[in-house]
CSV table of C-alpha atoms and ligand atoms in Angstrom, one decimal:
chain,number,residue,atom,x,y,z
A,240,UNK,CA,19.3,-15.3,5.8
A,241,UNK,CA,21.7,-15.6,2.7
A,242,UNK,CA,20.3,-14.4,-0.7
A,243,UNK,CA,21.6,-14.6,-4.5
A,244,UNK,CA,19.4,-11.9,-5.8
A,245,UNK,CA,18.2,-9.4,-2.4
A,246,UNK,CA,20.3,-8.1,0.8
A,247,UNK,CA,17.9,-8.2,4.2
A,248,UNK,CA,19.8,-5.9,6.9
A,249,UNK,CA,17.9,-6.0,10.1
A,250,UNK,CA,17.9,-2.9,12.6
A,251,UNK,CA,15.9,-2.5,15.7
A,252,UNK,CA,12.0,-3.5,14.7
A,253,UNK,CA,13.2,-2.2,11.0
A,254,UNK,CA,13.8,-4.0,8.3
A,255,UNK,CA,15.2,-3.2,4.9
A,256,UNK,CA,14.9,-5.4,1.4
A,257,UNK,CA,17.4,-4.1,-1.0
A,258,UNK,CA,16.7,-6.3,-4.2
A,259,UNK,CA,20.6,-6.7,-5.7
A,260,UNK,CA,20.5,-6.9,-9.7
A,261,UNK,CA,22.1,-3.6,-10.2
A,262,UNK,CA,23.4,-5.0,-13.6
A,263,UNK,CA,20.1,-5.9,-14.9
A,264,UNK,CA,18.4,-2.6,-13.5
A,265,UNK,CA,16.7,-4.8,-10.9
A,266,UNK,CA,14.3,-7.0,-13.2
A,267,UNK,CA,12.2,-9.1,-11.6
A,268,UNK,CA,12.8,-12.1,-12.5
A,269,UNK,CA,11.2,-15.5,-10.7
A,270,UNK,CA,13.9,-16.2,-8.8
A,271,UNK,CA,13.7,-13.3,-7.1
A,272,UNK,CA,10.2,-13.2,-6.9
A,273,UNK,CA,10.6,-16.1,-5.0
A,274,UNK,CA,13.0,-14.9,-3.0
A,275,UNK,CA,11.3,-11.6,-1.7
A,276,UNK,CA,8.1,-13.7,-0.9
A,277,UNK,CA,10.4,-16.0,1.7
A,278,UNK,CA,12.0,-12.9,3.3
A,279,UNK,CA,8.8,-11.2,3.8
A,280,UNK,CA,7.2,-14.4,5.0
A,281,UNK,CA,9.8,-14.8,7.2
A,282,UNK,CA,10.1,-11.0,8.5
A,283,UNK,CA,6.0,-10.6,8.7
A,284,UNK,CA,6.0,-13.9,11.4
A,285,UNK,CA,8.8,-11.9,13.1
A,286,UNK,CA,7.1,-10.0,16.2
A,287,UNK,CA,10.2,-8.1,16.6
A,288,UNK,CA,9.8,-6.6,13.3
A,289,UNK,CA,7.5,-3.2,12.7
A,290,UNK,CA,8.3,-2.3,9.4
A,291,UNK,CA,9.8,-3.4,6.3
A,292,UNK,CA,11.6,-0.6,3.5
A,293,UNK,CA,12.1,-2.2,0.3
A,294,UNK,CA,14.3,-0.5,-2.3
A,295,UNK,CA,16.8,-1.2,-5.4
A,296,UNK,CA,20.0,-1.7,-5.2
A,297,UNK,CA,22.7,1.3,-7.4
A,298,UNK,CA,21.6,4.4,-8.0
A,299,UNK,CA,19.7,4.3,-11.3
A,300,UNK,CA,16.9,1.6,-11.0
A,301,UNK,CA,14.4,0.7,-7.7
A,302,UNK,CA,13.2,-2.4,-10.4
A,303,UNK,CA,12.8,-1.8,-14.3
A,304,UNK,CA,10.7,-4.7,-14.7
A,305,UNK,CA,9.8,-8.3,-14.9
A,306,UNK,CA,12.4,-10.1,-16.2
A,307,UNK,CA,11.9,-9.8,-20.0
A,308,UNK,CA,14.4,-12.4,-21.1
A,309,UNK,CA,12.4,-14.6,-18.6
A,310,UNK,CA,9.0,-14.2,-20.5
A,311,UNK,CA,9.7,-13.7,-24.2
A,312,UNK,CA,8.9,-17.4,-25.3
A,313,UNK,CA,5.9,-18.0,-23.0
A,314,UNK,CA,3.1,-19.3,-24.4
A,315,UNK,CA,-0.6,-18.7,-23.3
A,316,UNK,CA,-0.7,-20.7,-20.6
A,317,UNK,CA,2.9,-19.9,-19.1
A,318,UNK,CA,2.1,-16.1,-19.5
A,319,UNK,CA,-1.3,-16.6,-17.5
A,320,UNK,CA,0.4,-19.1,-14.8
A,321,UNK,CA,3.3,-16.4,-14.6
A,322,UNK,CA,1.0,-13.8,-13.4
A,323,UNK,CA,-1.3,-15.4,-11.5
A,324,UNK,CA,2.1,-16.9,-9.4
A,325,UNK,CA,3.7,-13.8,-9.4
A,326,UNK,CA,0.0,-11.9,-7.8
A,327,UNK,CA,-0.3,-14.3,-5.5
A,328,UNK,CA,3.2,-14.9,-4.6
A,329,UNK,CA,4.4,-11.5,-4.2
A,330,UNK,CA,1.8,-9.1,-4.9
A,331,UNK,CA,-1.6,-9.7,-3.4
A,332,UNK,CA,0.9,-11.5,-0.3
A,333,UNK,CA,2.8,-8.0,0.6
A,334,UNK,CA,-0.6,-5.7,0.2
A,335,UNK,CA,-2.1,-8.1,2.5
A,336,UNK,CA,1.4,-8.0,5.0
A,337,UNK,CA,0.1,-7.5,8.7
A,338,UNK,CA,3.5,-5.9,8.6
A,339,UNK,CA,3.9,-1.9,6.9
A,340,UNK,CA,5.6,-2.0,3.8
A,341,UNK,CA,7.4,1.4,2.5
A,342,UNK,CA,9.0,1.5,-0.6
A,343,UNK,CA,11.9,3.5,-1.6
A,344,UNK,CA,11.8,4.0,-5.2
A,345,UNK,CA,15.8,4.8,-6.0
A,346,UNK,CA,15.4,5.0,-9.9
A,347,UNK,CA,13.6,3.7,-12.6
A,348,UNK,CA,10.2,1.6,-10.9
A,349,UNK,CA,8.6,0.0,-14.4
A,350,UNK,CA,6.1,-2.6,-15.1
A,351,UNK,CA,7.2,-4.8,-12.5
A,352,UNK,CA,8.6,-2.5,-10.4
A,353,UNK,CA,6.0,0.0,-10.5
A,354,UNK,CA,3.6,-2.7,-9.6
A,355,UNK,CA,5.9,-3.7,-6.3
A,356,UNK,CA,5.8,-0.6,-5.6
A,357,UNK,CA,2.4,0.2,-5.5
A,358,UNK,CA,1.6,-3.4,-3.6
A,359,UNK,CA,3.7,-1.5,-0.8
A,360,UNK,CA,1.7,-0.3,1.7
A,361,UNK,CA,3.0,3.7,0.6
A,362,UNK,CA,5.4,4.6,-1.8
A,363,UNK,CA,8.8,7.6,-1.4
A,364,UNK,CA,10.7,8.7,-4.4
A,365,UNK,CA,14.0,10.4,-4.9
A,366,UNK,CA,14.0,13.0,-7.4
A,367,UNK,CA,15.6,10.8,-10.1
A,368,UNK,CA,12.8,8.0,-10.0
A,369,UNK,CA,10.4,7.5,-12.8
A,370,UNK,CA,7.6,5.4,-13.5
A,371,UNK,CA,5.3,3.5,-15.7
A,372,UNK,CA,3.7,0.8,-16.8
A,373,UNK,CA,5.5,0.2,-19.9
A,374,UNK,CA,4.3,-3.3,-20.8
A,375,UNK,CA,1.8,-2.8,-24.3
A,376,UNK,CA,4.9,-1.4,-25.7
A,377,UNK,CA,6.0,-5.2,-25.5
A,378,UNK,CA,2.7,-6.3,-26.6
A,379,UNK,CA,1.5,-7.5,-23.4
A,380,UNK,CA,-0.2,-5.8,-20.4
A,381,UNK,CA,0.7,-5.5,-17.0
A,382,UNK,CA,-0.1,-8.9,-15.3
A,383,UNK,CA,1.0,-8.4,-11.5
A,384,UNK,CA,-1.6,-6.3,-10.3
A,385,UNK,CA,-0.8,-3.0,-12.3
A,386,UNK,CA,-3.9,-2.6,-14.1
A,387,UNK,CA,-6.2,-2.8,-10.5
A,388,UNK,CA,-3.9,-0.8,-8.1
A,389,UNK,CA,-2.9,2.3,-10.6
A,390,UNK,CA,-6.2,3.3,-10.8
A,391,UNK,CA,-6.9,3.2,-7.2
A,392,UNK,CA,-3.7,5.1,-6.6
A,393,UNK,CA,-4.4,8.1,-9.4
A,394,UNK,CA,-7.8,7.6,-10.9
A,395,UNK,CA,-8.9,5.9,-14.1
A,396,UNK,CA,-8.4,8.3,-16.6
A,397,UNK,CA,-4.9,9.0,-15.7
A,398,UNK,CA,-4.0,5.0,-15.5
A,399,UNK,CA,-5.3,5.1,-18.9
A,400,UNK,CA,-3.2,7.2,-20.1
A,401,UNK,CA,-0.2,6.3,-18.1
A,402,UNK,CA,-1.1,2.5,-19.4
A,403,UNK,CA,-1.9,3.1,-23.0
A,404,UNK,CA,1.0,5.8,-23.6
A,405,UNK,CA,3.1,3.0,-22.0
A,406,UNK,CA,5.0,6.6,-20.8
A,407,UNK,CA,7.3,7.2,-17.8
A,408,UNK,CA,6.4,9.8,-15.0
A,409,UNK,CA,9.1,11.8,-13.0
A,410,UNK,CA,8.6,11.5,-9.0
A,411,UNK,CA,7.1,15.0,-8.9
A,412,UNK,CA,4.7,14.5,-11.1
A,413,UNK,CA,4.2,10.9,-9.7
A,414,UNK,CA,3.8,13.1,-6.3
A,415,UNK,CA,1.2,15.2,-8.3
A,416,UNK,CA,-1.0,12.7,-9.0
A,417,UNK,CA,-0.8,10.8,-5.6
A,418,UNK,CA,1.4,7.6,-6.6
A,419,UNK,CA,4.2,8.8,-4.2
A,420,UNK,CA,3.8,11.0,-0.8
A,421,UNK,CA,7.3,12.8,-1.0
A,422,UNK,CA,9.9,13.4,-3.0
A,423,UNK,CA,13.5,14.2,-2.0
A,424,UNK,CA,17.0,13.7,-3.2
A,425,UNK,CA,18.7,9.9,-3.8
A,426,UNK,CA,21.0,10.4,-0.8
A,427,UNK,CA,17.9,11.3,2.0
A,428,UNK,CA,15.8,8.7,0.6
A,429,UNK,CA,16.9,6.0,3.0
A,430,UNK,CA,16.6,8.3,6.3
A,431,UNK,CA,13.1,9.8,4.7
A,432,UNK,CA,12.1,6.3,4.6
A,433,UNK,CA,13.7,5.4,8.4
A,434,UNK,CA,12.4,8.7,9.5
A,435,UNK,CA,8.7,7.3,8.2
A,436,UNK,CA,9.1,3.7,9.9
A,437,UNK,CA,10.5,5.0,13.3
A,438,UNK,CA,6.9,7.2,13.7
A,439,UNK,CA,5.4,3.9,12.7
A,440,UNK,CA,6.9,2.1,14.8
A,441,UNK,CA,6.0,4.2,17.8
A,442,UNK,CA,2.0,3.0,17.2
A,443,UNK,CA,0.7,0.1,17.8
A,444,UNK,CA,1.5,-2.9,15.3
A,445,UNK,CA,-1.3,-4.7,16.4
A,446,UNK,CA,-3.8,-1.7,15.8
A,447,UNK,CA,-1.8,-0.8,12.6
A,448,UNK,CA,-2.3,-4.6,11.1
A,449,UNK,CA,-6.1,-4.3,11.6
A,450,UNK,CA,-6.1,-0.4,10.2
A,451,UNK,CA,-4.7,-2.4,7.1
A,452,UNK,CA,-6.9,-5.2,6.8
A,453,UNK,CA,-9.4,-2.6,6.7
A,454,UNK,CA,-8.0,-0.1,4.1
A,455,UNK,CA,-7.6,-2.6,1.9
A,456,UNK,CA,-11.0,-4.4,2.2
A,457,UNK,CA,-12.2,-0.9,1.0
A,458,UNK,CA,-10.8,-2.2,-2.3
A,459,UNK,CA,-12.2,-5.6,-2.3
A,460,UNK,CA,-15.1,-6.7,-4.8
A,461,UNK,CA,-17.6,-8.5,-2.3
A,462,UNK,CA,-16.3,-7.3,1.1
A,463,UNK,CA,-17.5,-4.2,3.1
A,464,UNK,CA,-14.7,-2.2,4.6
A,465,UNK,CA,-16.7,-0.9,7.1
A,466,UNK,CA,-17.8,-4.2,8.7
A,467,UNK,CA,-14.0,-4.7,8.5
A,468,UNK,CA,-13.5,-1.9,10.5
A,469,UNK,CA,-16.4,-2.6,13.1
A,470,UNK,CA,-14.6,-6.0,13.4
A,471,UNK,CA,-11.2,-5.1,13.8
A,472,UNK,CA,-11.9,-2.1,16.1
A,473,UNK,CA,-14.0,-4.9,18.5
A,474,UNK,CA,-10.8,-6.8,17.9
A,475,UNK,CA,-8.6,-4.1,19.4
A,476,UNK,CA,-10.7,-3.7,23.1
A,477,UNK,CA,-9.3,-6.8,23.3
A,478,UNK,CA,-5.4,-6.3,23.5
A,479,UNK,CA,-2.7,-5.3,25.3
A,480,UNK,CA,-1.5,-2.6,23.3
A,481,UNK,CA,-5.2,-1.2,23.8
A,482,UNK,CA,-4.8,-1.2,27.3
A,483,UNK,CA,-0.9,0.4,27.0
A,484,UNK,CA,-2.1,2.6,25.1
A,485,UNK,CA,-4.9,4.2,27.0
A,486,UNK,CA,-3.6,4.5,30.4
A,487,UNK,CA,-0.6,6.0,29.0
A,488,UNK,CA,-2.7,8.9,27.7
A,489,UNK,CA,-4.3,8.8,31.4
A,490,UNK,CA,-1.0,8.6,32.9
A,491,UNK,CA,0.3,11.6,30.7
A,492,UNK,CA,3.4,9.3,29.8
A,493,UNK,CA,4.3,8.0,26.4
A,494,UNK,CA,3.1,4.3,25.2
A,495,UNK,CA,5.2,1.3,25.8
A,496,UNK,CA,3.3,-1.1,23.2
A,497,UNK,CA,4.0,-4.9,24.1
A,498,UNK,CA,2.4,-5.3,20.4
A,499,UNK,CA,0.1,-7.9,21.2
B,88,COA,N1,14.2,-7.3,-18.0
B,88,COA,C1,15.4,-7.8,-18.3
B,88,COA,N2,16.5,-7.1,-18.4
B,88,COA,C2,16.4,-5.8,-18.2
B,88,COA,C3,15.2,-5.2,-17.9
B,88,COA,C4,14.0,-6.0,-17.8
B,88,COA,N3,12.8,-5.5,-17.5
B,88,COA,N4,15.4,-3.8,-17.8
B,88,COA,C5,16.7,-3.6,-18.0
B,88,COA,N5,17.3,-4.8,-18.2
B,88,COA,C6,18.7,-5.1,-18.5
B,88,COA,C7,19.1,-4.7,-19.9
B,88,COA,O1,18.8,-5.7,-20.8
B,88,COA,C8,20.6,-4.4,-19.8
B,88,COA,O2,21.2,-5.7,-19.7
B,88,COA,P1,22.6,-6.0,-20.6
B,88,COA,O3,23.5,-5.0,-20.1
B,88,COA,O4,22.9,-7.4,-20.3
B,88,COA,O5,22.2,-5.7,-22.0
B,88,COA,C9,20.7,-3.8,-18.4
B,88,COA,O6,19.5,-4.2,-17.7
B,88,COA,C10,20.8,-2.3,-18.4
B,88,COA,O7,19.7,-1.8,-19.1
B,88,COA,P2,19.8,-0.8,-20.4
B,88,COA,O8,18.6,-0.9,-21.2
B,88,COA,O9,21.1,-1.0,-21.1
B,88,COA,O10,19.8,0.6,-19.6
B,88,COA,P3,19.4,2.0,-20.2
B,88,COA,O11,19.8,3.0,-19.2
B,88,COA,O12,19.8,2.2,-21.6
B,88,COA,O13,17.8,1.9,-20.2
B,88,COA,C11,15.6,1.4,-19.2
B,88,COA,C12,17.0,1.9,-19.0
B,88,COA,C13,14.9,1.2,-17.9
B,88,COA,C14,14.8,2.6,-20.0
B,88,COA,C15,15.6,0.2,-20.1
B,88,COA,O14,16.4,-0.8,-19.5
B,88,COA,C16,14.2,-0.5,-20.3
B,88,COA,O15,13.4,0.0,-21.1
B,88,COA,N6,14.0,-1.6,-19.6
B,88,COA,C17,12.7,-2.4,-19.8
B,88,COA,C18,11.6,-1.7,-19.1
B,88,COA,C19,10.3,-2.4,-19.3
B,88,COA,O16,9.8,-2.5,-20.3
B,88,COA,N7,9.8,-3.0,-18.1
B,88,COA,C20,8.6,-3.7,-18.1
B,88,COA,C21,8.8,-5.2,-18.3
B,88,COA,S1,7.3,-6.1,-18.3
């Protein structure tokens, strides 16, 4: 798979998405967007894959943003269309990933970034990182899903106030108020992150994509997550992996999951 804007380096069952803008800090802009949502179409259908790690390329920036040069003359209409595309493109389409999605926030993770970060399925830092939703400092707000997923991630006072300040957070404090697990230095962020998919990876994916599906449907307007769960555990009596999975225990041997 050949890129303009992202690098794909494929490993064992692990993948890694390095978006490649160093010079613009990242941004997001639509031709990337578009980009990342092929790649992780493409490595989601992959059987072979077990996790994904998506990061920024350089050492200052994981993404600073949507591309503001892309947006500043949009009118209504373009500004609604951009986010609605961008959501369902990118955002909503990686939460929803049957796949586990880390990310390894390198640097600055803003508007845009913080947003792809937070779509990811769990979020690492290294110690330079920080974050925000910046965007009312521009006059706009965030459209790709920040103003939703913040406050399930920290609580709604604090999104307030990380949203109306428009201020950045360093990864410890991000750590403090639960929008990263761990924080550690730039140069063990990619093992930390490895480290994290290989115990992953040892599970089962098949159980794994249904504990997502029902995680997330926690969050859905309309939808009970625990009828999620009652279905997707059903689901799992059903598969291989289930019956790998307990008769190792039985056998006192370690799982071979055929992830199916
Ligand atoms: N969109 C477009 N270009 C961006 C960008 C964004 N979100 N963030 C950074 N860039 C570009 C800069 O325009 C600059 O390009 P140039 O060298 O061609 O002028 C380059 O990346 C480097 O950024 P610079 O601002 O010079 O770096 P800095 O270290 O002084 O500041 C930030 C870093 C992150 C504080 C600053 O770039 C920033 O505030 N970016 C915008 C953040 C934002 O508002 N994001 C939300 C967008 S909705």
């Amino acid at each position: 798979m050949n890129f303009e804007n992202i690098l794909v380096n494929q490993e064992g069952g692990l993948a890694t998405i390095t978006i490649n803008r160093p010079k613009k800090l990242n941004a997001l802009n639509i031709a990337t967007i578009n980009e990342l949502q092929n790649v992780f179409k493409g490595l989601d259908s992959d059987n072979y894959v077990k996790v994904i790690i998506i990061t920024g390329s350089g050492e200052k920036a994981f993404v600073a943003g949507a591309d503001i040069s892309e947006f500043a003359h949009f009118s209504v209409e373009e500004g609604g269309r951009l986010a609605a595309d961008g959501q369902q493109k990118l955002f909503n389409f990686i939460e929803d990933l049957s796949t586990p999605v880390i990310a390894a926030v390198n640097g600055f993770a803003l508007g845009g970034g913080l947003e792809l970060a937070m779509a990811s399925h769990f979020r690492i830092a290294s110690d330079n990182a920080k974050m925000g939703l910046p965007e009312v400092s521009l006059g706009v707000i965030p459209g790709y899903g920040g103003t939703q997923r913040l406050p399930q991630l920290v609580g709604k006072g604090k999104a307030m106030e990380l949203i109306m300040t428009a201020g950045m957070i360093s990864a410890e404090e991000a750590k403090e108020v639960g929008l990263v697990n761990y924080v550690t230095s730039q140069e063990e962020l990619l093992p930390l992150a490895e480290k994290l998919a290989g115990k992953i990876m040892r599970n089962s994916s098949v159980a794994i994509a249904g504990a997502i599906k029902a995680v997330n449907d926690n969050f859905r307007d309309g939808v009970n997550g625990f009828e999620t769960e009652i279905r997707e555990i059903g689901n799992c009596f059903g598969t291989e992996d289930f019956k790998e999975g307990t008769n190792a225990f039985l056998e006192k041997r370690k799982a071979d999951f055929p992830g199916r």
